[in-house]
Short mmCIF file of C-alpha atoms in Angstrom, two decimals:
data_model
loop_
_atom_site.label_atom_id
_atom_site.label_comp_id
_atom_site.label_asym_id
_atom_site.label_seq_id
_atom_site.Cartn_x
_atom_site.Cartn_y
_atom_site.Cartn_z
CA MET O 1 17.86 -23.84 2.85
CA ASN O 2 20.74 -21.64 1.68
CA ASN O 3 20.37 -18.47 3.78
CA ASP O 4 22.56 -16.54 1.33
CA LEU O 5 19.86 -16.53 -1.34
CA ILE O 6 17.19 -13.90 -1.95
CA LEU O 7 13.74 -15.50 -2.00
CA LEU O 8 10.46 -14.31 -3.51
CA GLY O 9 9.28 -13.80 0.06
CA HIS O 10 11.87 -11.07 0.53
CA GLY O 11 9.69 -8.96 -1.81
CA SER O 12 6.38 -9.78 -0.15
CA GLY O 13 6.24 -6.77 2.14
CA GLY O 14 5.93 -9.17 5.07
CA ARG O 15 8.27 -10.65 7.65
CA LEU O 16 11.07 -11.59 5.22
CA SER O 17 11.00 -8.13 3.62
CA HIS O 18 11.44 -6.53 7.03
CA GLN O 19 14.29 -8.90 7.88
CA LEU O 20 16.08 -7.99 4.64
CA LEU O 21 15.62 -4.28 5.33
CA ASP O 22 16.60 -4.40 8.99
CA GLU O 23 19.51 -6.83 8.72
CA LEU O 24 21.12 -5.86 5.41
CA ILE O 25 19.79 -2.90 3.43
CA ILE O 26 19.16 -0.20 6.04
CA PRO O 27 22.36 -0.83 8.06
CA GLN O 28 24.39 -0.42 4.85
CA LEU O 29 22.59 2.58 3.38
CA SER O 30 20.88 4.50 6.17
CA SER O 31 20.38 4.81 9.90
CA VAL O 32 16.60 5.11 9.95
CA PRO O 33 15.22 3.26 13.03
CA VAL O 34 12.12 1.06 12.78
CA ALA O 35 9.96 3.81 14.26
CA GLY O 36 11.00 6.15 11.43
CA GLN O 37 10.32 3.78 8.52
CA ASN O 38 7.32 5.23 6.72
CA ASP O 39 5.92 5.37 3.18
CA ALA O 40 8.10 8.38 2.34
CA ALA O 41 11.02 10.31 3.80
CA LEU O 42 10.32 13.76 5.22
CA LEU O 43 12.91 16.40 4.26
CA ASN O 44 13.38 19.98 5.40
CA ILE O 45 15.32 21.94 2.80
CA GLY O 46 15.82 25.58 3.61
CA GLY O 47 12.65 25.63 5.70
CA ILE O 48 10.56 23.96 2.99
CA LYS O 49 9.06 20.63 4.09
CA LEU O 50 8.97 17.93 1.43
CA ALA O 51 8.08 14.24 1.24
CA PHE O 52 10.13 12.00 -1.06
CA SER O 53 9.29 8.42 -2.03
CA THR O 54 10.24 5.75 -4.57
CA ASP O 55 8.72 2.42 -5.59
CA SER O 56 9.18 -0.25 -8.25
CA TYR O 57 6.46 -2.20 -10.06
CA VAL O 58 6.84 -5.75 -11.38
CA VAL O 59 3.19 -6.86 -11.36
CA ASP O 60 2.29 -9.98 -13.36
CA PRO O 61 0.22 -9.82 -15.52
CA ILE O 62 0.87 -6.23 -16.62
CA PHE O 63 -2.79 -5.78 -17.61
CA PHE O 64 -5.46 -6.84 -15.10
CA PRO O 65 -9.12 -6.02 -14.35
CA GLY O 66 -9.31 -2.37 -13.34
CA GLY O 67 -5.83 -1.25 -14.39
CA ASN O 68 -2.35 -2.00 -15.60
CA ILE O 69 1.25 -1.62 -14.45
CA GLY O 70 1.33 2.00 -15.65
CA ASP O 71 -1.51 3.56 -13.64
CA LEU O 72 -0.54 1.31 -10.73
CA ALA O 73 2.97 2.85 -10.72
CA VAL O 74 1.62 6.42 -10.72
CA ASN O 75 -1.05 5.80 -8.09
CA GLY O 76 1.32 3.87 -5.85
CA THR O 77 3.84 6.67 -5.52
CA VAL O 78 1.14 9.34 -5.26
CA ASN O 79 -0.34 7.37 -2.37
CA ASP O 80 2.99 6.92 -0.59
CA LEU O 81 3.40 10.71 -0.57
CA ALA O 82 -0.20 11.26 0.51
CA MET O 83 0.23 8.89 3.48
CA MET O 84 2.68 11.42 4.94
CA GLY O 85 0.03 14.12 4.61
CA ALA O 86 1.89 15.60 1.63
CA ARG O 87 0.43 17.15 -1.53
CA PRO O 88 2.04 15.20 -4.40
CA LEU O 89 3.75 17.53 -6.87
CA CYS O 90 5.79 15.64 -9.43
CA LEU O 91 7.06 12.19 -10.37
CA SER O 92 9.95 10.60 -12.19
CA VAL O 93 9.53 7.37 -14.13
CA GLY O 94 12.10 4.73 -15.08
CA PHE O 95 11.34 1.92 -17.55
CA ILE O 96 13.23 -1.37 -17.87
CA LEU O 97 12.00 -2.97 -21.09
CA GLU O 98 12.73 -6.45 -22.39
CA GLU O 99 13.84 -6.75 -26.00
CA GLY O 100 10.81 -7.76 -28.09
CA PHE O 101 8.20 -6.03 -25.90
CA SER O 102 5.23 -4.66 -27.88
CA LYS O 103 5.27 -0.94 -28.73
CA ALA O 104 1.45 -1.01 -28.85
CA GLU O 105 1.28 -2.32 -25.27
CA LEU O 106 3.86 0.25 -24.16
CA ALA O 107 1.74 3.01 -25.73
CA LYS O 108 -1.33 1.76 -23.84
CA ILE O 109 0.62 1.77 -20.57
CA LEU O 110 1.96 5.27 -21.21
CA ALA O 111 -1.55 6.58 -21.91
CA SER O 112 -2.80 5.14 -18.63
CA MET O 113 0.11 6.74 -16.78
CA ARG O 114 -0.73 10.15 -18.27
CA GLU O 115 -4.40 9.75 -17.30
CA ALA O 116 -3.48 8.66 -13.76
CA ALA O 117 -1.11 11.59 -13.33
CA GLU O 118 -3.76 14.03 -14.54
CA ALA O 119 -6.34 12.51 -12.17
CA ALA O 120 -3.94 12.92 -9.23
CA GLY O 121 -2.89 16.43 -10.25
CA VAL O 122 0.81 15.57 -10.54
CA ALA O 123 3.33 16.13 -13.32
CA ILE O 124 5.74 13.52 -14.68
CA VAL O 125 8.84 15.66 -15.06
CA THR O 126 11.76 13.32 -15.76
CA GLY O 127 12.54 9.71 -16.56
CA ASP O 128 14.81 7.07 -18.02
CA THR O 129 14.51 4.03 -20.31
CA LYS O 130 16.71 0.94 -20.45
CA VAL O 131 16.33 -2.18 -22.63
CA VAL O 132 17.66 -5.59 -21.59
CA PRO O 133 18.17 -8.61 -23.91
CA LYS O 134 15.26 -10.98 -24.48
CA GLY O 135 15.07 -13.47 -21.64
CA LYS O 136 16.86 -11.15 -19.20
CA GLY O 137 13.68 -9.36 -18.03
CA ASP O 138 9.90 -9.89 -18.10
CA ARG O 139 8.39 -7.45 -20.64
CA ILE O 140 8.36 -4.29 -18.53
CA PHE O 141 9.32 -3.10 -15.05
CA ILE O 142 8.62 0.48 -13.90
CA ASN O 143 10.11 2.59 -11.13
CA THR O 144 8.44 5.81 -10.02
CA SER O 145 9.73 8.37 -7.54
CA GLY O 146 7.85 11.37 -6.29
CA ILE O 147 8.11 14.63 -4.38
CA GLY O 148 5.30 16.21 -2.39
CA ALA O 149 4.84 19.38 -0.36
CA VAL O 150 4.03 19.11 3.36
CA GLU O 151 1.93 22.21 3.98
CA HIS O 152 0.99 21.74 7.64
CA ASN O 153 2.57 21.10 11.04
CA LEU O 154 0.78 17.83 11.78
CA HIS O 155 2.81 14.80 12.85
CA ILE O 156 1.41 11.95 10.76
CA ASP O 157 3.45 8.74 10.75
CA GLY O 158 3.43 5.12 11.79
CA ALA O 159 4.87 5.85 15.24
CA SER O 160 2.03 8.19 16.24
CA ALA O 161 -0.79 5.75 17.07
CA GLN O 162 -2.23 6.39 20.55
CA VAL O 163 -4.34 4.35 22.94
CA GLY O 164 -7.99 5.03 22.17
CA ASP O 165 -7.45 5.77 18.48
CA LYS O 166 -10.08 4.37 16.14
CA VAL O 167 -8.81 2.50 13.06
CA ILE O 168 -10.69 3.40 9.88
CA VAL O 169 -10.38 1.84 6.41
CA ASN O 170 -11.86 3.67 3.42
CA GLY O 171 -13.48 0.63 1.78
CA CYS O 172 -13.43 -3.06 0.92
CA ILE O 173 -10.11 -4.85 1.34
CA GLY O 174 -8.34 -7.34 -0.92
CA ASP O 175 -9.76 -6.24 -4.29
CA HIS O 176 -6.43 -5.54 -6.01
CA GLY O 177 -4.80 -8.80 -5.04
CA ILE O 178 -7.76 -10.89 -6.14
CA ALA O 179 -8.13 -8.92 -9.42
CA VAL O 180 -4.48 -9.62 -10.32
CA LEU O 181 -4.76 -13.22 -9.19
CA SER O 182 -7.87 -13.68 -11.31
CA ALA O 183 -6.03 -12.46 -14.42
CA ARG O 184 -2.94 -14.57 -13.84
CA GLU O 185 -2.33 -17.09 -16.61
CA GLY O 186 -3.47 -20.59 -15.84
CA LEU O 187 -5.69 -19.83 -12.85
CA GLU O 188 -8.89 -19.13 -14.87
CA ILE O 189 -10.76 -17.51 -11.98
CA ASP O 190 -13.69 -15.24 -12.90
CA SER O 191 -14.24 -13.28 -9.70
CA GLY O 192 -15.69 -10.14 -11.28
CA ILE O 193 -13.46 -8.12 -8.95
CA GLN O 194 -11.67 -5.01 -10.28
CA SER O 195 -8.43 -3.63 -8.88
CA ASP O 196 -8.99 -0.73 -6.49
CA SER O 197 -5.90 1.14 -7.83
CA ALA O 198 -6.62 4.85 -7.33
CA PRO O 199 -4.96 8.07 -6.15
CA LEU O 200 -5.76 8.75 -2.50
CA ASN O 201 -4.37 12.28 -2.25
CA GLY O 202 -7.83 13.85 -2.63
CA LEU O 203 -9.25 11.74 0.19
CA VAL O 204 -6.29 12.60 2.40
CA ALA O 205 -6.78 16.30 1.67
CA ASP O 206 -10.33 15.93 2.99
CA LEU O 207 -8.99 14.37 6.23
CA LEU O 208 -6.27 16.92 6.98
CA PRO O 209 -8.76 19.47 8.46
CA LEU O 210 -9.14 17.01 11.36
CA GLY O 211 -5.86 18.50 12.55
CA PRO O 212 -3.94 16.91 15.45
CA ALA O 213 -6.64 14.23 15.80
CA LEU O 214 -5.23 12.57 12.66
CA HIS O 215 -2.33 10.42 13.90
CA VAL O 216 -1.47 7.79 11.27
CA LEU O 217 -2.15 7.26 7.57
CA ARG O 218 -0.87 4.16 5.78
CA ASP O 219 -1.91 2.34 2.57
CA PRO O 220 -2.07 -1.44 3.10
CA THR O 221 -0.47 -2.68 -0.13
CA ARG O 222 1.80 -5.77 -0.12
CA GLY O 223 1.07 -7.92 2.91
CA GLY O 224 -2.40 -6.39 3.22
CA VAL O 225 -4.13 -4.86 6.22
CA ALA O 226 -2.64 -7.39 8.65
CA THR O 227 1.01 -6.64 7.84
CA THR O 228 0.45 -2.88 7.75
CA LEU O 229 -1.24 -2.88 11.15
CA LYS O 230 1.56 -4.99 12.61
CA GLU O 231 4.09 -2.45 11.29
CA ILE O 232 2.18 0.40 12.94
CA ALA O 233 1.80 -1.52 16.22
CA LEU O 234 5.57 -2.12 16.34
CA GLN O 235 6.42 1.47 15.42
CA SER O 236 4.04 2.96 17.98
CA GLY O 237 4.46 0.35 20.73
CA VAL O 238 0.74 -0.37 21.03
CA THR O 239 -1.82 -3.15 20.77
CA ILE O 240 -4.36 -2.85 17.96
CA THR O 241 -7.60 -4.80 18.30
CA LEU O 242 -9.63 -5.49 15.15
CA ASP O 243 -13.32 -6.36 15.01
CA GLU O 244 -13.75 -9.08 12.35
CA LYS O 245 -17.44 -8.38 11.78
CA SER O 246 -16.64 -4.79 10.86
CA LEU O 247 -14.17 -5.64 8.06
CA PRO O 248 -15.58 -4.55 4.67
CA ILE O 249 -14.91 -7.37 2.17
CA ASN O 250 -16.53 -7.87 -1.24
CA PRO O 251 -18.38 -11.22 -1.60
CA GLY O 252 -16.22 -12.01 -4.66
CA VAL O 253 -13.04 -11.56 -2.65
CA LYS O 254 -14.45 -13.72 0.15
CA GLY O 255 -15.34 -16.41 -2.37
CA VAL O 256 -11.92 -16.57 -4.06
CA CYS O 257 -10.13 -16.45 -0.72
CA SER O 258 -12.30 -19.28 0.56
CA ILE O 259 -11.53 -21.43 -2.50
CA LEU O 260 -7.78 -20.79 -2.42
CA GLY O 261 -7.34 -20.76 1.34
CA LEU O 262 -6.30 -17.09 1.49
CA ASP O 263 -6.97 -14.65 4.30
CA PRO O 264 -8.32 -11.30 2.97
CA LEU O 265 -6.39 -9.53 5.75
CA TYR O 266 -3.16 -10.40 3.90
CA VAL O 267 -4.30 -9.66 0.32
CA ALA O 268 -2.87 -6.52 -1.32
CA ASN O 269 -4.75 -3.25 -1.84
CA GLU O 270 -3.80 -0.29 -4.07
CA GLY O 271 -6.58 2.21 -3.35
CA LYS O 272 -7.11 1.81 0.36
CA LEU O 273 -5.82 3.66 3.40
CA LEU O 274 -5.87 3.04 7.13
CA ALA O 275 -6.42 6.13 9.27
CA PHE O 276 -5.79 6.25 13.03
CA VAL O 277 -7.94 9.02 14.49
CA ALA O 278 -8.52 10.24 18.05
CA PRO O 279 -11.82 8.77 19.35
CA ASP O 280 -13.60 12.12 19.67
CA GLN O 281 -13.02 12.83 15.95
CA ALA O 282 -13.55 9.31 14.57
CA GLU O 283 -17.17 9.85 13.49
CA ALA O 284 -16.21 13.16 11.86
CA ALA O 285 -13.44 11.38 9.96
CA LEU O 286 -15.84 8.66 8.88
CA ALA O 287 -18.33 11.27 7.65
CA ARG O 288 -15.61 13.03 5.63
CA MET O 289 -14.65 9.71 4.02
CA HIS O 290 -18.25 8.83 3.20
CA ARG O 291 -18.60 12.09 1.25
CA HIS O 292 -15.63 11.18 -0.99
CA PRO O 293 -16.06 8.71 -3.91
CA LEU O 294 -13.11 6.64 -2.64
CA GLY O 295 -14.46 6.50 0.90
CA LYS O 296 -18.16 5.74 0.54
CA ASP O 297 -17.70 2.26 2.08
CA ALA O 298 -15.40 3.44 4.87
CA ALA O 299 -15.75 1.71 8.22
CA ILE O 300 -14.25 1.71 11.70
CA ILE O 301 -12.58 -1.71 11.94
CA GLY O 302 -10.81 -1.53 15.29
CA GLU O 303 -9.02 0.55 17.86
CA VAL O 304 -5.77 0.94 19.75
CA THR O 305 -6.44 -0.75 23.07
CA GLU O 306 -3.22 -0.54 25.10
CA THR O 307 0.49 0.11 25.06
CA SER O 308 2.64 -2.96 24.33
CA ALA O 309 5.68 -4.13 22.38
CA GLY O 310 3.61 -4.18 19.21
CA LYS O 311 0.67 -6.54 19.03
CA VAL O 312 -2.31 -6.96 16.71
CA GLN O 313 -5.28 -9.14 17.63
CA MET O 314 -8.76 -9.67 16.24
CA GLU O 315 -12.07 -10.33 17.93
CA THR O 316 -13.51 -13.06 15.71
CA LEU O 317 -17.04 -13.70 14.46
CA VAL O 318 -17.43 -16.60 16.92
CA GLY O 319 -16.47 -14.51 19.93
CA GLY O 320 -12.83 -15.50 20.27
CA VAL O 321 -9.63 -13.49 19.99
CA ARG O 322 -6.75 -14.47 17.70
CA GLY O 323 -3.36 -12.97 17.10
CA VAL O 324 -2.56 -11.27 13.79
CA GLU O 325 1.05 -11.36 12.60
CA MET O 326 2.93 -10.08 9.56
CA LEU O 327 2.65 -12.03 6.33
CA ALA O 328 5.07 -14.96 6.47
CA GLY O 329 6.56 -16.08 3.15
CA GLU O 330 5.02 -15.05 -0.16
CA GLN O 331 1.24 -15.30 -0.52
CA LEU O 332 0.89 -13.77 -4.01
CA PRO O 333 4.20 -12.97 -5.76
CA ARG O 334 4.49 -9.95 -8.10
CA ILE O 335 1.23 -8.36 -6.97
CA CYS O 336 2.37 -4.78 -7.54
#
């Protein structure tokens, strides 16, 4: 294999993505250590604390059960800001359009972006549009960047997990990845699963009153729950132990994963968060989630069991224990 080439796996969010970041991109552009790599940068400008994030969306197909590339782009950046405990304020949007793309489809995408922004309480305040020749793009790509206000003194990031923390997910995992996969041309899978794409800032706002007991928030998008937990374990220097029987998974997702040989732990989500909470406040956090529409199926799925160099393991349904690593290669390309 020619090691000079960029592969699809470099965009998976898994092991190859981290290698590309750590070996090439971050050394050239920044000095952020692994422990400081979070969903958004935290800035202090004149005593005002802000979160700043950017993301690009190349999902295929652009329309899928439960959403489209437009609302996905808004919700994704809103969620990256929210995972830092920030209140999202405003977004920018950049479009790269392929010559010949339908104006009617663009109008539908724009309408969904406006609705998603209104639902999240953010304003789209600036943007840019470029058009590339036919055959030089794939219909539409979108970049969104966002700014949020950090209005507390909590320290919420991936390096803050502590031994004893309970790991909570706000609902069923893998829905977005299977919804997109089901709509992909040629696969003809009728799973009945809708994407979970949604803004999580309201749910996060309900968790912030937990105060210093709230240690980590992270949305498990590309690479799924497994890759996200491995990132947190490495950042915090801990071992995370999952309980397989506690994982909330829709039967439709289980069915498709079983047919295609996929592991739901590695399938993408776009409306889920993982919260690491001190054990004495875990039930309170769970109760707060259950009262929110996006957290009614929340569950405690594991805990931080010891300090280590960064390990994730799972107690299986048959009583064994298996290691959980980052996604290797590309399971589902262009999932977001």
